[in-house]
XYZ file of N, CA and C in Angstrom:
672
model
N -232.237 -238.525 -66.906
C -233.422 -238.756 -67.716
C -234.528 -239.241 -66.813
N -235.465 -238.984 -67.079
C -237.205 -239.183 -66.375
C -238.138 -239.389 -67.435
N -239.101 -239.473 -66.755
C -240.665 -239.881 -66.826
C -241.790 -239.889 -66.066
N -242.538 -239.116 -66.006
C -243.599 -238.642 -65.253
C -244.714 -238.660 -65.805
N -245.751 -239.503 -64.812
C -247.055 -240.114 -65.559
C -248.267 -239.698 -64.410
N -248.902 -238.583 -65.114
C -250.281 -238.095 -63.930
C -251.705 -238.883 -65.256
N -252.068 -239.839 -64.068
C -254.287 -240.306 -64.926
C -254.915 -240.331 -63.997
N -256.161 -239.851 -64.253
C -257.411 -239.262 -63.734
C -258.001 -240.012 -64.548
N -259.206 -240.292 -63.578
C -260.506 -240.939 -64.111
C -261.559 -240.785 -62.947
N -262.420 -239.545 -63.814
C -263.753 -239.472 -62.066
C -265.039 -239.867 -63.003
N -265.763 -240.133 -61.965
C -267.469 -240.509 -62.431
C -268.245 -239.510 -61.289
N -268.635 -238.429 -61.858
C -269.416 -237.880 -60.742
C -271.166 -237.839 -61.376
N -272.046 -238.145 -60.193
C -273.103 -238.499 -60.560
C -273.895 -237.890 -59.376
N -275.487 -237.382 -59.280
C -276.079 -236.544 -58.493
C -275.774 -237.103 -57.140
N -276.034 -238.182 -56.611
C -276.018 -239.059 -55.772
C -274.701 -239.367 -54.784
N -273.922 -239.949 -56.140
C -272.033 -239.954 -55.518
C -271.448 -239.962 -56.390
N -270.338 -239.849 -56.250
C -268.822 -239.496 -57.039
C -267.950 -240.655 -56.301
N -267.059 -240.345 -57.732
C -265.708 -241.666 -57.655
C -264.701 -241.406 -58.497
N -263.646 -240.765 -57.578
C -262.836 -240.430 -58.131
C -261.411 -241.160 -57.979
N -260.885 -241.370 -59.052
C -259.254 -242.337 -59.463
C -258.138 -241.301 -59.927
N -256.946 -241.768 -59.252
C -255.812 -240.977 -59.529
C -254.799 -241.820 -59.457
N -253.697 -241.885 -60.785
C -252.514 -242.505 -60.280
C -251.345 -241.336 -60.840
N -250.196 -241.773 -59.894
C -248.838 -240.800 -60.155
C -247.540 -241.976 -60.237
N -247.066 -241.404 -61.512
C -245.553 -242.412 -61.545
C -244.523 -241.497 -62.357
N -243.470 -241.428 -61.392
C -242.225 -240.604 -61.361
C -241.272 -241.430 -61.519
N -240.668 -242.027 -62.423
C -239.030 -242.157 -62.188
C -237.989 -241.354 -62.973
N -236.544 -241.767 -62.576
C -236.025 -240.681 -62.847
C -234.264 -241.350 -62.452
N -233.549 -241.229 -63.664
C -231.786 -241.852 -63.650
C -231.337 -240.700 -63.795
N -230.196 -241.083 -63.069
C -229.058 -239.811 -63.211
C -227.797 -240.601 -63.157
N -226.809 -239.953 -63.646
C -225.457 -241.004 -64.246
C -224.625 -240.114 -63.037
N -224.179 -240.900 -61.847
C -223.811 -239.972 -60.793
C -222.205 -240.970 -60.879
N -221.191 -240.256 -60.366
C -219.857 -240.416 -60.211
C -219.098 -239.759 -58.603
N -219.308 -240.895 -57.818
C -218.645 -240.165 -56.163
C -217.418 -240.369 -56.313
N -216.702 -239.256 -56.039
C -215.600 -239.087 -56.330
C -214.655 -239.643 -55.176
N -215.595 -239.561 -53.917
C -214.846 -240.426 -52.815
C -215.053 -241.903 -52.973
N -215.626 -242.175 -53.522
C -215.975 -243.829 -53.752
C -215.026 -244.591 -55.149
N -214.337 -244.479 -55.581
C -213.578 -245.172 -56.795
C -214.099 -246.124 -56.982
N -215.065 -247.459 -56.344
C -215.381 -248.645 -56.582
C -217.078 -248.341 -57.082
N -217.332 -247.248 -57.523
C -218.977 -246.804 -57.178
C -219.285 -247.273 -58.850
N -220.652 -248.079 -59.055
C -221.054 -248.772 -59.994
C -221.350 -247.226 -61.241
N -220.838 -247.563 -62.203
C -220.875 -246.490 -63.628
C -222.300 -246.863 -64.364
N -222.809 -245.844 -65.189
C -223.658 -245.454 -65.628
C -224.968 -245.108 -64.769
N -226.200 -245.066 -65.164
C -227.178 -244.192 -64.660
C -227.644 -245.373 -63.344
N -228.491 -244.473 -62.233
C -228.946 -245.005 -61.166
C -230.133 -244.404 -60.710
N -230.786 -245.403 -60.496
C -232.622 -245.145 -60.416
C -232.506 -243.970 -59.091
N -232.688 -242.734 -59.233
C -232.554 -241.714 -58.550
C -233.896 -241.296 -57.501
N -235.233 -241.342 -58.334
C -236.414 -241.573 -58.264
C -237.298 -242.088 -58.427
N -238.176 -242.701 -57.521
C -238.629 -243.749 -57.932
C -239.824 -243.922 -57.458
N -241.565 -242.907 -57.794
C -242.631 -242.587 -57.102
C -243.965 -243.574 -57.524
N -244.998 -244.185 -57.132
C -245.540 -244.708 -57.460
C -246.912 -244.363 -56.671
N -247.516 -244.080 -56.817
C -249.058 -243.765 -56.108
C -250.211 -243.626 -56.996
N -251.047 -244.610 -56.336
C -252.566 -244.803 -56.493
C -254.045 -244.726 -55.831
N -254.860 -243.934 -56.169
C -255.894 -243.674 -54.749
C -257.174 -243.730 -55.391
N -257.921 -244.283 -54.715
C -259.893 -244.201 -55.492
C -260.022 -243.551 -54.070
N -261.014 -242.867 -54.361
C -262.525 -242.042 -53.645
C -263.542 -242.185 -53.932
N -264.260 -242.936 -53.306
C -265.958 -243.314 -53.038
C -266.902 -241.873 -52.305
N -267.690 -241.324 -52.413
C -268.308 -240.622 -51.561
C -269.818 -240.283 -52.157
N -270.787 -240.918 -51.281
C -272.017 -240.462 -51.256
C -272.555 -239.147 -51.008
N -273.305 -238.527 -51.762
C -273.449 -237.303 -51.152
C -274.584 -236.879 -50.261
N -274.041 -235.774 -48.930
C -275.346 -235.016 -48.476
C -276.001 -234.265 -49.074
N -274.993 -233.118 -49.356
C -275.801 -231.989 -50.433
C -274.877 -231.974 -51.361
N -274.366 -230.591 -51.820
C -273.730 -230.345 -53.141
C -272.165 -230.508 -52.379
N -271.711 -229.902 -51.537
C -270.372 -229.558 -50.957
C -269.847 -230.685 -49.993
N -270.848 -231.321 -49.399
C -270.145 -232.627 -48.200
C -270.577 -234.015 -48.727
N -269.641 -234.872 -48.627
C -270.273 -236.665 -48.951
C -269.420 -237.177 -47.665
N -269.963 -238.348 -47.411
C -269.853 -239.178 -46.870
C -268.381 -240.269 -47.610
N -267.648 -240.386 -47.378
C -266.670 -240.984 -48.114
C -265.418 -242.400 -47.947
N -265.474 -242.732 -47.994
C -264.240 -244.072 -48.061
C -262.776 -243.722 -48.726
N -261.962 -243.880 -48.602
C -260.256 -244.058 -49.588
C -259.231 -245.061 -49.304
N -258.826 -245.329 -50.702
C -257.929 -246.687 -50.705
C -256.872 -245.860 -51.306
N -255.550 -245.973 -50.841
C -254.477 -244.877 -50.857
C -252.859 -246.013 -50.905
N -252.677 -246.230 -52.381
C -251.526 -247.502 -52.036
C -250.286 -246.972 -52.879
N -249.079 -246.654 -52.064
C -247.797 -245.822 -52.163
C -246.650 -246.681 -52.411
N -245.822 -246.884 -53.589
C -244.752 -247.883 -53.238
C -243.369 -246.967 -54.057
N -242.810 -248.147 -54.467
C -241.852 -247.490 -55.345
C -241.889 -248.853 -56.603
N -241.547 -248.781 -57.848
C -241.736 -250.237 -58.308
C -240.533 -250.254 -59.748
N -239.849 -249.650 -60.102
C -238.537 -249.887 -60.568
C -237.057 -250.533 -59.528
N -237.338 -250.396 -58.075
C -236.400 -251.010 -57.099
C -237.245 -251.478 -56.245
N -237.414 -252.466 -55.481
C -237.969 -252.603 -53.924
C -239.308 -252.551 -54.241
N -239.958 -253.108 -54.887
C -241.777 -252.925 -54.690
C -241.756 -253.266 -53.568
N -242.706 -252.387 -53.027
C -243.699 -253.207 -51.678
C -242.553 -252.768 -50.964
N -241.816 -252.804 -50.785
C -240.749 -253.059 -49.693
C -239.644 -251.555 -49.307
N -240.747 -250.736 -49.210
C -241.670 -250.550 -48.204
C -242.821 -250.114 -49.114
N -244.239 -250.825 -49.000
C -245.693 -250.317 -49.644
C -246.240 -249.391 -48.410
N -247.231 -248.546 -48.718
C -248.316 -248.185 -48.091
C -249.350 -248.665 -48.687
N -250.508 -248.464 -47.836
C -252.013 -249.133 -47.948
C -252.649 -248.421 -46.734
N -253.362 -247.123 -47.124
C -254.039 -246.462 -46.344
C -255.855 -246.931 -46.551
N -256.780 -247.134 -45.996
C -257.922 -247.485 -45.619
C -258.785 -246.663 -45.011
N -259.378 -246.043 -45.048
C -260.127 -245.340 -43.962
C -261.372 -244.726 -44.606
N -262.247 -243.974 -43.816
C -263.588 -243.667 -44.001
C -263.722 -242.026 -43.066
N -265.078 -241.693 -43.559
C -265.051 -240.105 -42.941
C -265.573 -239.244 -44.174
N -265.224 -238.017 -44.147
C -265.858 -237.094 -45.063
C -265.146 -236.263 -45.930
N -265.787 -236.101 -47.032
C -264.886 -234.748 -48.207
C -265.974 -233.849 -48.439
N -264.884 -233.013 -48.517
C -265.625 -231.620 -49.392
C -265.157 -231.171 -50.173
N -265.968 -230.511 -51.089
C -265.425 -230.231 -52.340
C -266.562 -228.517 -52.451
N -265.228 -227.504 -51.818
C -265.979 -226.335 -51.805
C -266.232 -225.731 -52.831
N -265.112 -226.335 -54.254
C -265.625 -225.617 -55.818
C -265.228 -227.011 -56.763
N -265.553 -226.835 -57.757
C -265.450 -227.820 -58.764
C -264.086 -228.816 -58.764
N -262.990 -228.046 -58.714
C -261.844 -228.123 -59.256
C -260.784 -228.822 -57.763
N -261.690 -229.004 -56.640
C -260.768 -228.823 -55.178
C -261.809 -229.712 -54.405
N -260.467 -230.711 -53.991
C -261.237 -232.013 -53.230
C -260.754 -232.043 -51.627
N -261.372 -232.105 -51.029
C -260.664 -231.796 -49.522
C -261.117 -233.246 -48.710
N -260.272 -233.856 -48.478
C -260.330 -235.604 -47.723
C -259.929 -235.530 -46.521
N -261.377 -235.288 -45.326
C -260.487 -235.715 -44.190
C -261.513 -237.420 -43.500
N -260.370 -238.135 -43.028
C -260.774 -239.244 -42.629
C -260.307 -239.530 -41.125
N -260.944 -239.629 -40.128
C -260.419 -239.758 -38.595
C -260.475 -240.759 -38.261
N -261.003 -241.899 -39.322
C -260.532 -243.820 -38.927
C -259.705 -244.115 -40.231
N -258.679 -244.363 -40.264
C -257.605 -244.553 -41.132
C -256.838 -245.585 -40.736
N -256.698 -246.814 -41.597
C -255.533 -247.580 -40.523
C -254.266 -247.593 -42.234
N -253.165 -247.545 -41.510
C -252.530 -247.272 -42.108
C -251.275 -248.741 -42.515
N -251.597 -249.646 -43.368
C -251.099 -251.019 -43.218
C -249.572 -250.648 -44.223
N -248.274 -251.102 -43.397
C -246.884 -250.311 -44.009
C -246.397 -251.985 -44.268
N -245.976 -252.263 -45.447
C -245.020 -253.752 -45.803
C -243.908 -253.474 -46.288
N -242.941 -254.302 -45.618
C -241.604 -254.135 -45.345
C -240.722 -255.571 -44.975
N -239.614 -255.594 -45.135
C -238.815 -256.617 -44.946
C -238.277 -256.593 -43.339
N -237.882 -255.169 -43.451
C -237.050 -254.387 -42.154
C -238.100 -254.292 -40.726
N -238.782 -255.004 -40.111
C -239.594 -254.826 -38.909
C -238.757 -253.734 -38.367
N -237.868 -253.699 -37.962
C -237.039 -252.634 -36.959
C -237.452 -251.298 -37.244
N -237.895 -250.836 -38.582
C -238.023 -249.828 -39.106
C -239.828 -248.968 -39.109
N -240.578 -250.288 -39.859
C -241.975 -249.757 -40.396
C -242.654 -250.612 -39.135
N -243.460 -249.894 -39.406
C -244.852 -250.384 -38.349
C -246.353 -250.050 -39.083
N -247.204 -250.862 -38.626
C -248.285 -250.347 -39.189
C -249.067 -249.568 -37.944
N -250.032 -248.602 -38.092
C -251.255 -247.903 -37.098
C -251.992 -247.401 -37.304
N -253.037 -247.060 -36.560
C -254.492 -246.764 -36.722
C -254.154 -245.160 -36.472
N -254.484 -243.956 -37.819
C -254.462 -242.707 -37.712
C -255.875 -241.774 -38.324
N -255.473 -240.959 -38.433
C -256.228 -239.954 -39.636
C -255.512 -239.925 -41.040
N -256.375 -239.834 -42.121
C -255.934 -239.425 -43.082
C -256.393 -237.708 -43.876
N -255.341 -237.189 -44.391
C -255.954 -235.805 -44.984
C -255.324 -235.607 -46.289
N -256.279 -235.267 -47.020
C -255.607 -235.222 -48.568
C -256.859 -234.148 -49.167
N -255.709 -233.049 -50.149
C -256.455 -232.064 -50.223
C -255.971 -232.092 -51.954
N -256.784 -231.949 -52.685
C -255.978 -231.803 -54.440
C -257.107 -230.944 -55.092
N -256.350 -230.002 -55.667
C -256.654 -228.824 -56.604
C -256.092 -229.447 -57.813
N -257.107 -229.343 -58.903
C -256.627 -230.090 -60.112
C -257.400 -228.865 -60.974
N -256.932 -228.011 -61.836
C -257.232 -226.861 -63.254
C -256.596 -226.777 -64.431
N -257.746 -226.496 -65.478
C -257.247 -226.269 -66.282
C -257.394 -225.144 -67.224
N -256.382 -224.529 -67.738
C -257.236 -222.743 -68.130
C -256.165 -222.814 -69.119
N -257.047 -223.292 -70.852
C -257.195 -222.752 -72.119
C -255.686 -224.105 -72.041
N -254.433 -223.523 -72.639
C -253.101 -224.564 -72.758
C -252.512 -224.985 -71.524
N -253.192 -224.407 -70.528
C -252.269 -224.493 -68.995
C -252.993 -225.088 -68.473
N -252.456 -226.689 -67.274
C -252.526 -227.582 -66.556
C -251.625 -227.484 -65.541
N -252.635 -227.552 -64.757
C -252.382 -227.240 -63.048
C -252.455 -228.461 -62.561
N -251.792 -229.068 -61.131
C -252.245 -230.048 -60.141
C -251.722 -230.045 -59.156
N -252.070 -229.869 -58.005
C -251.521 -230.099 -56.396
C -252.207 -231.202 -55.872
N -251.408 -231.916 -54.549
C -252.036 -233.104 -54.388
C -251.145 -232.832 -52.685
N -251.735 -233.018 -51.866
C -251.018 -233.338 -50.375
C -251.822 -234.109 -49.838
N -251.412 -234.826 -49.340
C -251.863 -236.432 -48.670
C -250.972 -236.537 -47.686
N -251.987 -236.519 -46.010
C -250.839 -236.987 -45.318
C -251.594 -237.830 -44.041
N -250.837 -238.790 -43.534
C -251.470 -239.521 -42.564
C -250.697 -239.410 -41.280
N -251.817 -239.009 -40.095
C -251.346 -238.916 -38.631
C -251.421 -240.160 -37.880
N -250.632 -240.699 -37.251
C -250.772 -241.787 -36.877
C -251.190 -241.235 -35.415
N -252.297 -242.103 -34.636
C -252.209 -241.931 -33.398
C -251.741 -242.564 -31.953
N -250.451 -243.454 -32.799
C -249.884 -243.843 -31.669
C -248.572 -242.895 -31.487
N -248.068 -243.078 -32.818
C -246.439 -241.808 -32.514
C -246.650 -240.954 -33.738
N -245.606 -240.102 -33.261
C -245.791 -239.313 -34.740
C -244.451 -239.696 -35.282
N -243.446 -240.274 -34.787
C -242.737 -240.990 -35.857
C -243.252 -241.985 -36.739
N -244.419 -242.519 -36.857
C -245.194 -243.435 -37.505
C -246.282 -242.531 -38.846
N -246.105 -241.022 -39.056
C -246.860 -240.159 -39.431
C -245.733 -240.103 -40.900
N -246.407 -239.503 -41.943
C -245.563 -239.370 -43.215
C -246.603 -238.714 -44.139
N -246.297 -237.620 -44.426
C -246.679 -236.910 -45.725
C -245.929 -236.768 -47.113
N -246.654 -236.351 -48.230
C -246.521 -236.301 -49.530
C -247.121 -234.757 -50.258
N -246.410 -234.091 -50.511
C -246.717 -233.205 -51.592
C -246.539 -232.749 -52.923
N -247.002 -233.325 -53.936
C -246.788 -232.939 -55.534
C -247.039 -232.141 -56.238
N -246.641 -231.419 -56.956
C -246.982 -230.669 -57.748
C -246.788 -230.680 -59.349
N -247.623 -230.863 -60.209
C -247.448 -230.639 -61.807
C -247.888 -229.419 -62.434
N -247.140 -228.997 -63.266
C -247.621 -227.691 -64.307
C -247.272 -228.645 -65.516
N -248.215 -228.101 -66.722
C -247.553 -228.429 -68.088
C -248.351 -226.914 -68.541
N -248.015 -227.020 -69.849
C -248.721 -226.080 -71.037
C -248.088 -226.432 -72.470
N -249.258 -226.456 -72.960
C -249.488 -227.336 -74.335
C -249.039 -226.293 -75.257
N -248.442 -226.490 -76.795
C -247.869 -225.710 -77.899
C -248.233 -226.374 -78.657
N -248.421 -227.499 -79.019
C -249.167 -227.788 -80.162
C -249.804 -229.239 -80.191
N -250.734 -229.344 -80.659
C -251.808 -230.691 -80.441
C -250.958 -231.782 -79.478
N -251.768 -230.952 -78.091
C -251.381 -232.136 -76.843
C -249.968 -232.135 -76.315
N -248.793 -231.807 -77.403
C -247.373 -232.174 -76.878
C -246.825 -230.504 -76.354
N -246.269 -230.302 -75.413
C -245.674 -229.595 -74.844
C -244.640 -229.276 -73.719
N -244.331 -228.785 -72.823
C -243.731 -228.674 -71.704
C -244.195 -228.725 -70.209
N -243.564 -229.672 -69.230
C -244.274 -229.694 -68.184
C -243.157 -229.567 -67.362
N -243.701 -229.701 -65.609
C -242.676 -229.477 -64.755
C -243.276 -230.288 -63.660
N -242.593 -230.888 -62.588
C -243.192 -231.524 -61.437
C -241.982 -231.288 -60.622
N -242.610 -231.174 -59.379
C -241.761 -231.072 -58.435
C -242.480 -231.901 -56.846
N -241.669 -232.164 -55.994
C -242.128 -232.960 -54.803
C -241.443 -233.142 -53.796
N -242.038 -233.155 -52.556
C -241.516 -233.206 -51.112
C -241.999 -234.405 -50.096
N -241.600 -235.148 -49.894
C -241.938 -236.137 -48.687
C -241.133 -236.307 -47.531
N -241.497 -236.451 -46.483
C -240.902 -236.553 -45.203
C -242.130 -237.764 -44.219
N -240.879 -238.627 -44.106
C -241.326 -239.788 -43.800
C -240.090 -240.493 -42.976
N -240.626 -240.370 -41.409
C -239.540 -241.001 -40.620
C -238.781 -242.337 -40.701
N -240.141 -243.381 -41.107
C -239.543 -244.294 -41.374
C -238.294 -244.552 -41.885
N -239.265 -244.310 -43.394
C -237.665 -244.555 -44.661
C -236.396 -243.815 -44.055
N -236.461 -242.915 -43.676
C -235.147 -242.261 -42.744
C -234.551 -243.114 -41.793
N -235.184 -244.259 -40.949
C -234.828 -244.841 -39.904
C -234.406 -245.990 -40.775
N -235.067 -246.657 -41.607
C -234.719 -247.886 -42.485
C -233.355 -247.457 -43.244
N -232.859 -246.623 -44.236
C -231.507 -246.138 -44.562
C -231.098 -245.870 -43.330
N -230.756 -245.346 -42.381
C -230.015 -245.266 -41.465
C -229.310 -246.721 -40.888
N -230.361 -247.487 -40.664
C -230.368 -249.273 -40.286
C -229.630 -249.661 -41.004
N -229.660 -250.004 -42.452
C -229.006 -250.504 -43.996
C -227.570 -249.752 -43.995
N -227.496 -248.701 -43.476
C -225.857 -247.881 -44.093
C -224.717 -248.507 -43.959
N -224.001 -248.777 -44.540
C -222.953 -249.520 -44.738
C -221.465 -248.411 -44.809
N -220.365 -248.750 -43.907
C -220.593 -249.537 -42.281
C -221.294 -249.059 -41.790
N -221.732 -249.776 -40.718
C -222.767 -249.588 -40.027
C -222.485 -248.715 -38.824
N -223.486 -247.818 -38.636
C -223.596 -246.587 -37.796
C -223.768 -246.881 -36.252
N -222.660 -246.200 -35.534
C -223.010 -246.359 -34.106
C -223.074 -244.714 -33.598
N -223.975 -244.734 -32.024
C -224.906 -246.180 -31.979
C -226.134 -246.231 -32.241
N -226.629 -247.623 -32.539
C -227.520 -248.328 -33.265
C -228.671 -246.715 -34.050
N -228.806 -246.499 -34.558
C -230.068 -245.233 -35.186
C -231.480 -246.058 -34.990
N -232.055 -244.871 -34.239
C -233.722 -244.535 -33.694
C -233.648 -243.686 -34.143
N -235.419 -243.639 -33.855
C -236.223 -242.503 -34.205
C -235.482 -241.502 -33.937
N -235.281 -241.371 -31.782
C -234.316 -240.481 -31.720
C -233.470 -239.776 -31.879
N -232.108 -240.553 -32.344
C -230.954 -240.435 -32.673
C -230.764 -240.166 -33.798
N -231.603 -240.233 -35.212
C -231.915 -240.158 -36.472
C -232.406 -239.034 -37.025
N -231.273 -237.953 -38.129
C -232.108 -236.814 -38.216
C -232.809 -237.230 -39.716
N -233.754 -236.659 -39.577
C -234.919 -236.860 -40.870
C -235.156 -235.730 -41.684
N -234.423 -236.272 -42.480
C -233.801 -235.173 -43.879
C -235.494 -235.061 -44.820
N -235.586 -234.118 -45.301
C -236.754 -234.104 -46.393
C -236.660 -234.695 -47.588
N -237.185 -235.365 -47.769
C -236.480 -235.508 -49.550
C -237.534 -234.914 -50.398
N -236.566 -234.833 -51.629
C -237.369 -234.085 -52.866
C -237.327 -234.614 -54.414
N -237.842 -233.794 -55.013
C -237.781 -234.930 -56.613
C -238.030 -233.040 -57.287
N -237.535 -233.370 -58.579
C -238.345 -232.476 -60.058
C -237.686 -232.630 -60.533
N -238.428 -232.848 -62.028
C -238.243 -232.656 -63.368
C -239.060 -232.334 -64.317
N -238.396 -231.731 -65.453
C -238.618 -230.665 -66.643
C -238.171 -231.342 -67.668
N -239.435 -231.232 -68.521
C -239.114 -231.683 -70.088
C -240.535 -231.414 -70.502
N -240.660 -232.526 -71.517
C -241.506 -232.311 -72.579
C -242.578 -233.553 -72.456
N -244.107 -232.837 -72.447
C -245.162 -233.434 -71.806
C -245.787 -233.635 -73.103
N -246.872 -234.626 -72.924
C -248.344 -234.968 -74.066
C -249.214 -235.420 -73.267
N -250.127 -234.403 -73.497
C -251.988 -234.241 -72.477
C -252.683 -235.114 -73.531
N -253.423 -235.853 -73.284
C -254.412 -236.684 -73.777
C -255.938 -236.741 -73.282
């Protein structure tokens, strides 16, 4: 069982625009390891997505602004914060048609909170985030990729890609779908650290392969 929560809220005005987005995914599944006999019964927080971002941007003309973004990533049914993101940075968007926001920022500092030092680090990168958001007649569209380069390592680098469809059948309530991909060295190096028993020897960046992870789910949506 899940729950998936996409809100929007923009103010666009001749001058500048300000645009708000939040995303919240969770998601239980009643899992049974069959090699584990001691493994805790009933459902287990499987997914667990939390993201929030404003966009400030003054404009030059119709297509380029001048822009700012506050970009804060956690999880908050297990572990808030632990590990948060808090991306910062400044630079420019474009927005070549109505519907399509293109964010690139080349001063980004990227502030990561965590319990595990061994694992997260914070650094000064780029940020890029590109979202196509439509809507045509019962059908709702949204893509969203956000990703930050760090410029000290690129094990310190981590992207996000989402995707929602719904389509409406009758006043507002209908069917939707989301699906998602992140790859993020960290969290790979932090579970590796935590695994119980513990893994020799010790897991790095190096030594650590960095699996993709993914999320979706399907059910039944209400557009408001």
């Amino acid at each position: 069982m899940g729950v998936t929560i996409n809100a929007i809220a923009n103010l666009d005005r001749e001058k500048f625009f300000w645009r708000n987005s939040a995303n919240v995914n969770l998601q239980w599944v009643k899992l049974d390891d069959k090699n584990n006999p001691a493994d805790e019964e009933g459902f287990g927080n499987t997914t667990d997505v939390f993201t929030i971002n404003s966009l400030y941007g003054y404009k030059l003309n119709k297509n380029f602004a001048i822009s700012a973004l506050g970009e804060y990533r956690s999880s908050i049914a297990n572990n808030f914060n632990d590990p948060g993101y808090l991306d910062l940075g400044i630079g420019a968007t474009w927005t070549p048609i109505p519907d399509m926001v293109v964010v690139i920022h080349p001063l980004n500092y990227n502030f990561v909170f965590a319990d595990n030092d061994a694992a997260y680090e914070s650094s000064l990168g780029a940020k890029i985030v590109v979202d196509y958001t439509k809507q045509l007649g019962a059908v709702n569209f949204k893509t969203n990729f956000s990703t930050f380069q760090s410029y000290k390592s690129g094990d310190l680098s981590n992207w996000t890609w989402t995707n929602s469809f719904g389509y409406t059948l009758w006043k507002g309530i209908g069917v939707g779908f989301e699906f998602g991909l992140r790859n993020n060295n960290q969290e790979t190096l932090a579970n590796a650290l935590a695994a119980v028993p513990a893994i020799t020897p010790t897991p790095t960046f190096d030594n650590t392969d960095n699996s993709l992870q993914s999320f979706y789910l399907f059910g039944l949506n209400y557009a408001f």
